[in-house]
CSV table of C-alpha atoms and ligand atoms in Angstrom, one decimal:
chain,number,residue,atom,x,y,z
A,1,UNK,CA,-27.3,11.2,1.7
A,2,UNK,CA,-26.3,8.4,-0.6
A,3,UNK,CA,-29.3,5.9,-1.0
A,4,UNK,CA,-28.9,2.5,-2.1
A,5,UNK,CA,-30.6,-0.1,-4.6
A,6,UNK,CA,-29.9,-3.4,-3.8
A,7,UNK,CA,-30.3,-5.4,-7.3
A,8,UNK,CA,-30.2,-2.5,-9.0
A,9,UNK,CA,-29.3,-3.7,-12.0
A,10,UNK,CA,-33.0,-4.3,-12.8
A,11,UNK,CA,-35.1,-1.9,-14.7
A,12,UNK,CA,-37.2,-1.5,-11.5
A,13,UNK,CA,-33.6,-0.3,-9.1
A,14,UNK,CA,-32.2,1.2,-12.2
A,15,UNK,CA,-35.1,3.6,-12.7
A,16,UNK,CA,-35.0,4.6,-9.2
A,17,UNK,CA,-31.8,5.1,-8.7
A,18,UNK,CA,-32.0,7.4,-12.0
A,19,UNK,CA,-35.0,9.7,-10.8
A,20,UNK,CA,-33.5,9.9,-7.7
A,21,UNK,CA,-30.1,11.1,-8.6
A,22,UNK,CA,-32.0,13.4,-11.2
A,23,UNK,CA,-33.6,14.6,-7.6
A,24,UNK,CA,-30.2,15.9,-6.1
A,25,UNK,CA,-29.6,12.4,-4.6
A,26,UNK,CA,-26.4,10.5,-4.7
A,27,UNK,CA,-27.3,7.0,-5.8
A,28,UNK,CA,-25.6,3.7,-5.3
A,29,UNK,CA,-26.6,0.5,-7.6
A,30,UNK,CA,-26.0,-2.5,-6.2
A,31,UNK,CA,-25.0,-6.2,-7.6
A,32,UNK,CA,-23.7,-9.8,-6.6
A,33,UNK,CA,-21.6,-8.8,-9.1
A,34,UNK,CA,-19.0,-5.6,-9.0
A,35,UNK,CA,-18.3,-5.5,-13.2
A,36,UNK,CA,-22.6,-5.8,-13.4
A,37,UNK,CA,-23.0,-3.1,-10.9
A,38,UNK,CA,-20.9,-0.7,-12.4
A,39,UNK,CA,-21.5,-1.6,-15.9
A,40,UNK,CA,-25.7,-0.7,-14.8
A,41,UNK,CA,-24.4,2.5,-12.9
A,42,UNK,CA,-22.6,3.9,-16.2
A,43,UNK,CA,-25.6,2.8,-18.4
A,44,UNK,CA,-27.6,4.9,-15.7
A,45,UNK,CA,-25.3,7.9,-16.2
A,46,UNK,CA,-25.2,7.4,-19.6
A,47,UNK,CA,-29.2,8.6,-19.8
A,48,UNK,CA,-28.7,10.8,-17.0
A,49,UNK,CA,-25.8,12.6,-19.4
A,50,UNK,CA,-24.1,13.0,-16.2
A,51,UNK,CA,-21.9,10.7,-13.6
A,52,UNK,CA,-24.6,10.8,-10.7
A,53,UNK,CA,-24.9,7.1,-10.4
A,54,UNK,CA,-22.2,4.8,-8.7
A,55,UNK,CA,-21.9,0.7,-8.3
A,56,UNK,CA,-20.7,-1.5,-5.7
A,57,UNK,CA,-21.4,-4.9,-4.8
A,58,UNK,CA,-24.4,-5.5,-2.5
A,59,UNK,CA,-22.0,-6.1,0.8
A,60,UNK,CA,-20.2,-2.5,0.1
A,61,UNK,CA,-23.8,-0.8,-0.2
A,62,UNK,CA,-25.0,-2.4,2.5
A,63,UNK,CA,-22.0,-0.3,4.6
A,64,UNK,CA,-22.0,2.9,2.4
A,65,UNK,CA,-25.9,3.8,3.3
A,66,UNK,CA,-28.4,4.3,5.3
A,67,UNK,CA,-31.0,4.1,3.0
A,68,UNK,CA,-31.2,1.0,1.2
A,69,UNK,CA,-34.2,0.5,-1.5
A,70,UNK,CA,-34.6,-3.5,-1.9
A,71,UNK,CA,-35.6,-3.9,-5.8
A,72,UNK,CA,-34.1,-7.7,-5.9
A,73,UNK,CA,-36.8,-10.4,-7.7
A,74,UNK,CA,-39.6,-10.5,-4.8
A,75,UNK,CA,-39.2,-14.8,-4.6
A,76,UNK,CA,-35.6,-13.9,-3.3
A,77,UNK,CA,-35.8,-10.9,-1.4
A,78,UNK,CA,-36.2,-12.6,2.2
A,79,UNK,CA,-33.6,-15.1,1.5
A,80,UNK,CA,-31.4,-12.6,0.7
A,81,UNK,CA,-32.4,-10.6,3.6
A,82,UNK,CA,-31.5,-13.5,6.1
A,83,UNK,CA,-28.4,-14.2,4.2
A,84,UNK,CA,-27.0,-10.8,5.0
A,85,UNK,CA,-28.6,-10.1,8.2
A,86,UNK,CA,-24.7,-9.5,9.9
A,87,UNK,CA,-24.4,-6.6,7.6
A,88,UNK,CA,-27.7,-5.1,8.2
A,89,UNK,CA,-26.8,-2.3,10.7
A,90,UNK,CA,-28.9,-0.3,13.6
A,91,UNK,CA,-30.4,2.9,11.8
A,92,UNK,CA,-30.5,1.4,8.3
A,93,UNK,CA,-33.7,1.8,6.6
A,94,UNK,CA,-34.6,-0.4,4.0
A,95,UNK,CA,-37.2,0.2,1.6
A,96,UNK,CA,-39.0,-2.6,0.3
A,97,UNK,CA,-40.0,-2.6,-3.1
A,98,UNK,CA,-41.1,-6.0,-4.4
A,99,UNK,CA,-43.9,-7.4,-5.3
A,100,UNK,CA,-44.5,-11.2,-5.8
A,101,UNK,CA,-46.4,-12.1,-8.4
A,102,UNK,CA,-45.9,-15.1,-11.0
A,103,UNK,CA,-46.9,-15.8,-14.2
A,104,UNK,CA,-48.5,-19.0,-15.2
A,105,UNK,CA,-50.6,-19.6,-18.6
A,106,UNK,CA,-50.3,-16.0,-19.7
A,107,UNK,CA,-52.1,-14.6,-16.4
A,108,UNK,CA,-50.1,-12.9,-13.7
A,109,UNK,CA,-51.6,-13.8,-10.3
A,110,UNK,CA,-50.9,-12.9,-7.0
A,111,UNK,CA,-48.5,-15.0,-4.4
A,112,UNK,CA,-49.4,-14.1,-1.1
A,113,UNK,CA,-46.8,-15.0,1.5
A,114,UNK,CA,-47.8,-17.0,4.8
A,115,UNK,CA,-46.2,-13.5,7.1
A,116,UNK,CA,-49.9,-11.6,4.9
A,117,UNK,CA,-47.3,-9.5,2.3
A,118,UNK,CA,-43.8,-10.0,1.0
A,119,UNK,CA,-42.6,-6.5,3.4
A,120,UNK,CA,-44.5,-8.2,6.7
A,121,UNK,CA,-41.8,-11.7,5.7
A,122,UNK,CA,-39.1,-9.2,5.3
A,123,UNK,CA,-39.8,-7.2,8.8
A,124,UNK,CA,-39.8,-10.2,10.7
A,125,UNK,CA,-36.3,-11.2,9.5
A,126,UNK,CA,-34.4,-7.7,10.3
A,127,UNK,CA,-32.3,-7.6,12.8
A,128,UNK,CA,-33.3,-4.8,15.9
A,129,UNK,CA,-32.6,-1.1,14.8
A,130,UNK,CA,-32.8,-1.9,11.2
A,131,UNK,CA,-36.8,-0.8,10.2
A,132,UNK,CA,-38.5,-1.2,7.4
A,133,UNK,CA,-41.0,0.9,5.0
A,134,UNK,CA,-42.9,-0.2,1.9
A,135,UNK,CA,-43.1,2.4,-1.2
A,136,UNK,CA,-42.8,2.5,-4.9
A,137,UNK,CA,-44.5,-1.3,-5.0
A,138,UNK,CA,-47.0,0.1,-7.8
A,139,UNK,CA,-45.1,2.6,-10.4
A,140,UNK,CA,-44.1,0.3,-13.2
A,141,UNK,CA,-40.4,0.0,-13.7
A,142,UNK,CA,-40.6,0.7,-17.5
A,143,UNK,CA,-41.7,4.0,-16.6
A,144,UNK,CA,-39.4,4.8,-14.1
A,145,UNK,CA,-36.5,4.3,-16.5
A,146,UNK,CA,-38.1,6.6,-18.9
A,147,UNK,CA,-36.6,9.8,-18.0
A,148,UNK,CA,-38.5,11.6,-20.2
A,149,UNK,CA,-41.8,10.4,-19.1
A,150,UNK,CA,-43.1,12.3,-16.0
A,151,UNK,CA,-44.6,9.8,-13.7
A,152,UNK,CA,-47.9,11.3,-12.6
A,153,UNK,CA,-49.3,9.0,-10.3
A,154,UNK,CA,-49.3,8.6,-6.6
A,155,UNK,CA,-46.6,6.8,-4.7
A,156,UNK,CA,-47.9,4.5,-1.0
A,157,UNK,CA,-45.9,4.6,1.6
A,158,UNK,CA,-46.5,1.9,4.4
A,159,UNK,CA,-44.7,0.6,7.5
A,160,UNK,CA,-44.9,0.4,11.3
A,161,UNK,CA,-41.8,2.3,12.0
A,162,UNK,CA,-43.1,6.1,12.2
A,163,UNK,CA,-39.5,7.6,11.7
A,164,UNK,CA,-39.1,5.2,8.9
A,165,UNK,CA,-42.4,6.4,7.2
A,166,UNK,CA,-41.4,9.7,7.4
A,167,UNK,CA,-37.7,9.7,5.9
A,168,UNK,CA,-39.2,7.1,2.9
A,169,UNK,CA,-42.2,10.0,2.7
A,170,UNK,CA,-39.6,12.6,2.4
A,171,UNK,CA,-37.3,11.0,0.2
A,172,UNK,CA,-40.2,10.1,-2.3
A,173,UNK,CA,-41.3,13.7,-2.4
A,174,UNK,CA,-38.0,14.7,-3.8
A,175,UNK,CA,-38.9,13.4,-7.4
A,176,UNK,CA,-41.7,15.5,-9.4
A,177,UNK,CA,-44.1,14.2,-10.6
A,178,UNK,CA,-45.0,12.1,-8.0
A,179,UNK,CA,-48.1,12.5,-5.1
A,180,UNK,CA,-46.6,10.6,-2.0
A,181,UNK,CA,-49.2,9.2,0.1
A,182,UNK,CA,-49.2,7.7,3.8
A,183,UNK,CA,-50.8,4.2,3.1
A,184,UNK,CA,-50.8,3.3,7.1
A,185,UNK,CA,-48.6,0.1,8.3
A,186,UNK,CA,-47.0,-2.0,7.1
A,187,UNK,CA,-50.0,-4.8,6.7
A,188,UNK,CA,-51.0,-2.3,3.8
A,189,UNK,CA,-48.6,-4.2,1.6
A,190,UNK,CA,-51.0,-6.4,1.8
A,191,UNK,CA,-53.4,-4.4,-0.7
A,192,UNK,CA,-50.4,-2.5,-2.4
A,193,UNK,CA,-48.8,-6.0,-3.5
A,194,UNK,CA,-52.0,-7.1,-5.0
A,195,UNK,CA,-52.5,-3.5,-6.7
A,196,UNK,CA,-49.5,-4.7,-8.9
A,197,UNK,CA,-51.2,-7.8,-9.7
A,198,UNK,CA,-54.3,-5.0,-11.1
A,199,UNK,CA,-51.8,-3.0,-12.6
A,200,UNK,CA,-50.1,-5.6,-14.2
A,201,UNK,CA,-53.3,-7.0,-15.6
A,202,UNK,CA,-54.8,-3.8,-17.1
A,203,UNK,CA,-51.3,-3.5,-18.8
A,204,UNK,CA,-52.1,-6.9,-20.5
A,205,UNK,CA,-55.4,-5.9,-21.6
A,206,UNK,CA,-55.0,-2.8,-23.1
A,207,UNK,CA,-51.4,-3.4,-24.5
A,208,UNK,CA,-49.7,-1.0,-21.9
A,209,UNK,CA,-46.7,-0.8,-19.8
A,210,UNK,CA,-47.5,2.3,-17.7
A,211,UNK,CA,-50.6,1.3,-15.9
A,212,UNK,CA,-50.5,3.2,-12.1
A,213,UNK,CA,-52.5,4.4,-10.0
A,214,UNK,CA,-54.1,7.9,-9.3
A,215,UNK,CA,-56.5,8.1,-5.8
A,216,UNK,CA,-59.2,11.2,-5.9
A,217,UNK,CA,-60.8,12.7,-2.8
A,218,UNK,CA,-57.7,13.3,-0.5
A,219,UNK,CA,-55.9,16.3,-0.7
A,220,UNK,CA,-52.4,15.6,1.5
B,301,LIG,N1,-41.0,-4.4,-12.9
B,301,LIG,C1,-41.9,-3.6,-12.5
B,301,LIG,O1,-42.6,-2.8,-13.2
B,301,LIG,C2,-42.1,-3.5,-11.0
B,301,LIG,C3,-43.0,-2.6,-10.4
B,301,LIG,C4,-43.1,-2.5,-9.0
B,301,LIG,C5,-42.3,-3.3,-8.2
B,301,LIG,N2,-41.4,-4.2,-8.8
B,301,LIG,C6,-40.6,-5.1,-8.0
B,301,LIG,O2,-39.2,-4.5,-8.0
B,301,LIG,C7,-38.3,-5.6,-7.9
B,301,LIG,C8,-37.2,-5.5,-8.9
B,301,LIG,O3,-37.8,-5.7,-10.2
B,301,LIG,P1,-36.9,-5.9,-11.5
B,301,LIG,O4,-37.8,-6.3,-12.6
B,301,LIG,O5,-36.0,-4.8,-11.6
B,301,LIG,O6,-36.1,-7.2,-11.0
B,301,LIG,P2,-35.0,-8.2,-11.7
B,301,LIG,O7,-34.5,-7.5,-12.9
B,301,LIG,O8,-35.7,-9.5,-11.9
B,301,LIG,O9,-33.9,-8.4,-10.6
B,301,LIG,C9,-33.2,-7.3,-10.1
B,301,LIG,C10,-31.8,-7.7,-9.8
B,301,LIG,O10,-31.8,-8.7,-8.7
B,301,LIG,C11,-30.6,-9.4,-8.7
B,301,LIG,N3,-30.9,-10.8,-8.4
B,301,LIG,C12,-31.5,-11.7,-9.2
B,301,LIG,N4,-31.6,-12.9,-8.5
B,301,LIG,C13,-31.0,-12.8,-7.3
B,301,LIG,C14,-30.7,-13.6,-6.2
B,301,LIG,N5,-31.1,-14.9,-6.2
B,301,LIG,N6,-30.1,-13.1,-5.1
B,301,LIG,C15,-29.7,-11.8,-5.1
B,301,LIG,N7,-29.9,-10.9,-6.1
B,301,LIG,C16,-30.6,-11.4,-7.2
B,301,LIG,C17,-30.0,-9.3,-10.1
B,301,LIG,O11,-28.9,-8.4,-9.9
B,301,LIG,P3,-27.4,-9.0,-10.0
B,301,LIG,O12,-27.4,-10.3,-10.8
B,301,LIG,O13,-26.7,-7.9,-10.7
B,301,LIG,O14,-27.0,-9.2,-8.6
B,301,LIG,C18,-31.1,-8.5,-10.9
B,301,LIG,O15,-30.5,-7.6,-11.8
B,301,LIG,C19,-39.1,-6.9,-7.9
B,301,LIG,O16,-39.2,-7.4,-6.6
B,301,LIG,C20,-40.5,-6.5,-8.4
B,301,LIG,O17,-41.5,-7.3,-7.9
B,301,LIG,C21,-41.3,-4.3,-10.1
């Protein structure tokens, strides 16, 4: 299966798609732009030390997958959505990964959408028989692109489409080092988004880039 990251050229798609293809996967980075896409996949194979990593603009990803991670900035992600909704086809599964958060006087905060969660404004703009999961909202992108850092932390899984849940549960498995957990639907973006906003603040106070999150007393 060939999985998508649309904006991939960010550290946050970039890392994923890396860990994934290191996982067996083949993995297509996406771009508005064909020369950036590429130019991201071969820095991507570069680390890998191996061509596992493709580009393509975002329209041509949109066709080649059926799993399509959304790792654009969060404040864009819906219009971007809407803007391509004709190429959003029955079966695709996206995964959304943003988080909106902003930074304003040196404190990251927190900017809750009017739909309860960036994911819950993004479901509501899919067309029928495209679903949508939540995952990866919390493991910090500079880790992710840090092959040689094992991730060690749990992953949350969230939407309303069961089959959805399951594939983005099974696909998230694939990478070690990682606990996959069923977080519930989708609404739990709700909590997952603001756990970035926690993360992201413990980073600033204790001069980190690799704060994440670790939940005792369940055994999956
Ligand atoms: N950074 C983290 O640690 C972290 C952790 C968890 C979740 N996240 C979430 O992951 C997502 C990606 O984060 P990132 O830091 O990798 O993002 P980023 O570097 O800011 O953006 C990713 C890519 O999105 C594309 N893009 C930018 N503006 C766009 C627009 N107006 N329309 C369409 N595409 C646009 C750009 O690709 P092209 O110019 O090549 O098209 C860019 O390289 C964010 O939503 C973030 O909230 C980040």
């Amino acid at each position: 299966m060939q999985l998508g990251f649309w904006g991939g050229t960010g550290t946050e798609g970039s890392g994923l798609a890396m860990r994934f293809a290191q996982a067996g996967a083949r993995a297509l980075i996406g771009s508005r732009s064909l020369e950036r896409a590429q130019a991201a996949a071969q820095r991507c194979n570069q680390i890998l030390g191996a061509a596992l990593v493709e580009g393509a603009e975002n329209p041509a990803l949109l066709e080649r997958c059926e799993v399509v991670f959304l790792t654009l900035p969060a404040d864009k992600a819906v219009a971007a959505v809407s803007a391509a909704n004709n190429l959003l086809r029955p079966g695709l599964i996206l995964v959304d990964v943003t988080a909106p958060v902003a930074f304003r006087d040196g404190r990251v905060e927190y900017l809750q959408p009017d739909a309860g969660s960036n994911s819950e404004a993004i479901a509501a703009r899919l067309p029928r028989g495209v679903e949508l999961a939540a995952a990866f909202k919390t493991v910090p992108a500079h880790l992710l692109s840090n092959l040689t850092s094992p991730l060690e932390c749990d992953v949350f899984v969230c939407g309303d489409s069961k089959a959805a849940k399951e594939k983005v549960i099974a696909l998230a498995g694939l990478i070690p080092s990682l606990r996959v957990l069923d977080a519930g639907g989708l609404r739990t973006a709700q909590i997952l988004e603001r756990m970035t906003v926690l993360a992201i603040e413990l980073n600033r106070r204790y001069k980190s880039k690799e704060a994440r999150f670790r939940i005792v007393g369940v055994h999956p």
